[in-house]
């Protein structure tokens, strides 16, 4: 499979696309076509074998055997049997739990695999440079990348996170990160500032020259990297196979996936699965109060001229959803000129309009909904009271959006809410939503209280954070991100 850029000016093999991250013309790499894949072939297989089978359809240059080796090692780090368990909550209502990995959020699904894909790509392309993974994180990607790349030979990993834009637990996870090749930098700004700053570093010719002298080369672990996306396609197929296996649906029945969304990577992977033939009726794209996507899906206008809110689902606090560009490319029937025009308009004026016809086409497949923190908290309480199910704040946005979708459309097709984080990662807000008095308790005491109330096992990875020493303390302003990196890398 070849990969082409959404902006029309680049083409690469799978290995090269993974190594490069962002395409040289500023666009995102997408597969030149969507391979057909039959979910039935996954029945009876373990999750890691399922993932390898799906990924092999895109990464022929790697081959299924080596991919199976990679996914076996990667998913062995998950503590739940199967890595992506589908949990039945009620009739026709399921949660696909993607947070049983090393950092307790769905980013682990891809970031445990990506280091293998990248170092293999390095080998294949004969590159002798050390790879520097640059990451802008809204909280979860950073930690997952640090864990994934920790002490991987031939790589370093530098993470920028918004100083006041992540939860205490997320901050602590990153500040305590071990490993000799990792760098953690707090930025005085929000996620979009950090993401824009990192994009500028990628495009900085002067910096690239300095790096080249030291045999260093940038790559990306953000979801702009196609290597992040491909492992995510697999769990949509796996969930479907599991639902058939458990008798929840008959083979061929169409289902709904509801995805808590920020950078549009998770849901896009689902859309790719649908393009490969998985019977998905519709996606619900769930946003928090930063509802730029929900508005876009209802009006056809993507407009970032709006206030930015810090919410209790920080990993979704995003106004510029990078991966939407990949969807736009499909929506424009792969017309790169059109994508260029929209992206230029976004850069110039902060908005673009896809027009009524394309909006209607999109709405047939993707329904946009959003909710604020109060409605999210309410549904966390409801889910526990009615079904004994504990949801984190991000997944709650999904459950709430699904409720709205069902009320608005009357569609009662079986639905899967993609559950993206452990409730313990956002313990204070989850605790409050469950009616636990959290005042005066530190985060770990809140976790204990949630465990006592709900019986949901408290992961050892949370308890271990309590006494872990802080190892990273660098803070920089938005305009000083380059200097901070130079200092960290010793340039
Ligand atoms: C990253 C993240 C999201 C958003 O996923 P995207 O792929 O950016 O849309 C949602 N929930 C959690 C917990 C996350 O870490």
Coordinates of C-alpha atoms in Angstrom, one line a residue, residues 209-453:
X209 CA 20.0 21.7 10.1
X210 CA 21.3 21.7 13.7
X211 CA 19.7 18.4 14.4
X212 CA 21.1 16.8 11.2
X213 CA 24.6 17.8 12.3
X214 CA 24.0 15.7 15.4
X215 CA 22.4 12.9 13.5
X216 CA 19.0 13.5 14.9
X217 CA 15.7 13.6 13.0
X218 CA 12.2 14.5 14.1
X219 CA 9.2 12.2 13.9
X220 CA 5.7 12.5 15.4
X221 CA 3.8 10.3 17.7
X222 CA 0.7 12.6 17.5
X223 CA -2.3 11.2 15.6
X224 CA -1.1 13.0 12.4
X225 CA 1.2 10.0 12.1
X226 CA -0.5 7.3 10.1
X227 CA 1.2 4.8 12.4
X228 CA -1.0 6.0 15.2
X229 CA -4.1 5.6 13.2
X230 CA -3.7 2.1 11.9
X231 CA -3.6 0.2 15.2
X232 CA -6.8 2.0 16.1
X233 CA -8.7 0.7 13.1
X234 CA -8.4 -2.8 14.6
X235 CA -10.5 -2.3 17.7
X236 CA -13.6 -1.4 15.7
X237 CA -13.5 -4.7 13.9
X238 CA -12.7 -6.5 17.1
X239 CA -15.7 -5.0 18.9
X240 CA -18.0 -6.0 16.1
X241 CA -16.7 -9.6 16.2
X242 CA -17.1 -9.7 20.0
X243 CA -20.6 -8.4 19.7
X244 CA -21.6 -11.1 17.3
X245 CA -19.8 -13.7 19.4
X246 CA -21.8 -12.7 22.5
X247 CA -25.1 -12.9 20.6
X248 CA -25.7 -9.2 20.9
X249 CA -26.2 -8.9 17.1
X250 CA -26.5 -11.1 14.1
X251 CA -23.7 -11.1 11.5
X252 CA -24.2 -8.2 9.2
X253 CA -26.4 -6.1 11.5
X254 CA -25.5 -2.5 11.5
X255 CA -24.4 -0.8 14.7
X256 CA -23.6 2.7 16.0
X257 CA -20.3 3.8 17.4
X258 CA -20.2 6.8 19.7
X259 CA -16.8 8.3 20.1
X260 CA -15.6 11.0 22.6
X261 CA -13.6 13.2 20.3
X262 CA -10.8 15.8 20.4
X263 CA -8.2 15.6 17.6
X264 CA -10.6 13.3 15.5
X265 CA -8.1 10.4 15.5
X266 CA -10.1 7.8 17.3
X267 CA -13.3 8.4 15.3
X268 CA -11.4 8.6 12.0
X269 CA -10.0 5.1 12.6
X270 CA -13.7 4.0 12.9
X271 CA -14.6 5.7 9.7
X272 CA -11.7 3.9 8.0
X273 CA -13.1 0.6 9.4
X274 CA -16.4 1.4 7.8
X275 CA -14.7 2.2 4.5
X276 CA -13.2 -1.3 4.7
X277 CA -16.6 -2.8 4.9
X278 CA -17.5 -3.0 8.6
X279 CA -21.3 -2.7 9.0
X280 CA -21.5 0.6 10.8
X281 CA -24.6 2.6 10.4
X282 CA -23.5 5.8 11.9
X283 CA -21.0 7.5 14.2
X284 CA -21.8 9.9 16.9
X285 CA -19.0 12.4 17.3
X286 CA -19.1 13.5 20.9
X287 CA -17.6 16.8 22.0
X288 CA -17.3 18.6 25.3
X289 CA -18.0 22.3 25.7
X290 CA -15.3 23.0 23.0
X291 CA -18.0 22.0 20.5
X292 CA -16.3 23.1 17.3
X293 CA -16.9 19.7 15.7
X294 CA -20.6 19.4 16.8
X295 CA -21.2 22.9 15.3
X296 CA -19.4 21.9 12.1
X297 CA -21.4 18.8 11.7
X298 CA -24.6 20.8 12.1
X299 CA -23.7 23.8 10.0
X300 CA -20.9 22.8 7.6
X301 CA -18.9 25.7 8.9
X302 CA -15.7 24.9 10.9
X303 CA -15.0 28.0 12.9
X304 CA -12.2 28.3 15.5
X305 CA -13.0 31.9 16.3
X306 CA -14.6 31.1 19.7
X307 CA -13.6 30.9 23.3
X308 CA -11.5 28.0 24.5
X309 CA -12.7 26.2 27.6
X310 CA -10.8 24.1 30.1
X311 CA -13.1 21.3 31.0
X312 CA -13.1 18.2 33.1
X313 CA -12.4 16.2 29.9
X314 CA -9.1 17.9 29.1
X315 CA -8.0 15.3 26.5
X316 CA -10.8 16.7 24.4
X317 CA -10.1 20.4 24.9
X318 CA -9.1 21.1 21.3
X319 CA -10.3 23.6 18.7
X320 CA -8.1 22.5 15.8
X321 CA -8.8 18.8 15.2
X322 CA -5.9 17.8 13.0
X323 CA -7.3 14.5 11.7
X324 CA -10.5 16.1 10.4
X325 CA -8.3 16.9 7.3
X326 CA -8.2 13.2 6.5
X327 CA -12.0 13.1 6.5
X328 CA -12.3 16.2 4.4
X329 CA -10.0 14.6 1.8
X330 CA -12.6 11.7 1.5
X331 CA -15.5 14.1 1.6
X332 CA -14.0 16.1 -1.3
X333 CA -13.6 12.8 -3.2
X334 CA -9.9 13.0 -2.7
X335 CA -9.5 16.4 -4.4
X336 CA -6.3 17.8 -2.8
X337 CA -6.9 21.3 -4.3
X338 CA -10.1 21.5 -2.4
X339 CA -8.4 20.4 0.9
X340 CA -5.7 23.0 0.3
X341 CA -8.3 25.7 -0.2
X342 CA -10.2 24.8 3.0
X343 CA -6.9 24.7 5.0
X344 CA -5.7 28.0 3.6
X345 CA -9.0 29.6 4.6
X346 CA -8.7 28.1 8.1
X347 CA -5.2 29.6 8.4
X348 CA -6.2 33.0 7.0
X349 CA -9.6 33.5 8.6
X350 CA -10.0 30.8 11.2
X351 CA -12.9 29.2 9.4
X352 CA -14.1 27.4 6.3
X353 CA -17.4 26.2 4.9
X354 CA -17.8 22.9 3.1
X355 CA -21.2 23.8 1.7
X356 CA -24.7 22.3 2.2
X357 CA -24.3 19.4 -0.1
X358 CA -21.2 18.0 1.5
X359 CA -22.5 18.7 4.9
X360 CA -25.6 16.6 4.2
X361 CA -23.5 13.8 2.9
X362 CA -21.4 13.9 6.0
X363 CA -24.4 14.0 8.3
X364 CA -25.7 10.7 6.9
X365 CA -22.7 9.0 8.5
X366 CA -21.7 11.2 11.4
X367 CA -23.9 12.9 14.0
X368 CA -22.5 15.6 16.1
X369 CA -23.4 16.2 19.7
X370 CA -21.9 17.9 22.7
X371 CA -22.4 18.4 26.4
X372 CA -21.1 20.4 29.3
X373 CA -19.5 19.2 32.5
X374 CA -22.8 19.3 34.5
X375 CA -24.5 16.9 32.0
X376 CA -21.5 14.7 31.9
X377 CA -21.4 14.5 35.7
X378 CA -25.2 13.7 35.7
X379 CA -24.7 10.8 33.4
X380 CA -21.8 9.4 35.4
X381 CA -24.2 9.3 38.3
X382 CA -27.0 7.7 36.2
X383 CA -24.8 5.0 34.8
X384 CA -23.6 3.9 38.2
X385 CA -27.1 4.1 39.8
X386 CA -28.8 2.2 36.9
X387 CA -26.2 -0.3 35.8
X388 CA -23.4 -0.2 38.3
X389 CA -21.1 1.0 35.5
X390 CA -18.3 3.5 36.3
X391 CA -17.4 6.0 33.5
X392 CA -14.7 8.5 33.3
X393 CA -15.4 12.1 32.3
X394 CA -14.4 11.7 28.6
X395 CA -16.4 8.5 28.1
X396 CA -19.3 10.3 29.9
X397 CA -19.4 12.8 27.1
X398 CA -19.9 9.9 24.8
X399 CA -22.7 8.3 26.8
X400 CA -24.5 11.6 27.0
X401 CA -24.1 12.2 23.2
X402 CA -25.5 8.8 22.5
X403 CA -28.6 9.6 24.6
X404 CA -29.1 12.8 22.6
X405 CA -28.6 11.0 19.3
X406 CA -31.2 8.4 20.2
X407 CA -33.7 11.0 21.4
X408 CA -33.2 13.1 18.3
X409 CA -33.3 10.4 15.7
X410 CA -35.3 7.6 17.3
X411 CA -32.5 5.2 16.2
X412 CA -32.2 2.3 18.6
X413 CA -29.6 0.3 16.8
X414 CA -27.1 -1.5 19.1
X415 CA -24.5 1.1 20.1
X416 CA -21.0 1.0 21.4
X417 CA -19.6 4.0 23.4
X418 CA -15.9 4.0 22.9
X419 CA -14.6 4.4 26.5
X420 CA -11.3 6.2 26.4
X421 CA -9.9 6.5 30.0
X422 CA -9.9 4.9 33.4
X423 CA -12.2 6.7 35.8
X424 CA -9.2 6.7 38.2
X425 CA -7.3 9.0 35.9
X426 CA -9.9 11.7 36.4
X427 CA -10.8 10.7 39.9
X428 CA -11.8 14.0 41.5
X429 CA -14.5 14.8 38.9
X430 CA -15.7 11.2 38.8
X431 CA -15.8 11.1 42.6
X432 CA -17.8 14.3 42.7
X433 CA -20.2 12.9 40.1
X434 CA -20.7 9.8 42.1
X435 CA -21.7 11.9 45.1
X436 CA -18.5 11.2 47.1
X437 CA -17.3 14.1 49.3
X438 CA -13.9 14.8 47.8
X439 CA -13.1 18.0 49.7
X440 CA -10.1 17.7 51.8
X441 CA -9.0 14.5 50.2
X442 CA -6.0 14.2 48.0
X443 CA -6.3 12.5 44.6
X444 CA -5.2 9.2 45.9
X445 CA -7.7 9.3 48.8
X446 CA -10.4 10.1 46.2
X447 CA -9.3 7.0 44.2
X448 CA -9.6 4.9 47.4
X449 CA -13.1 6.3 48.0
X450 CA -14.2 5.5 44.5
X451 CA -12.9 1.9 44.8
X452 CA -14.7 1.5 48.1
X453 CA -18.0 2.9 46.6

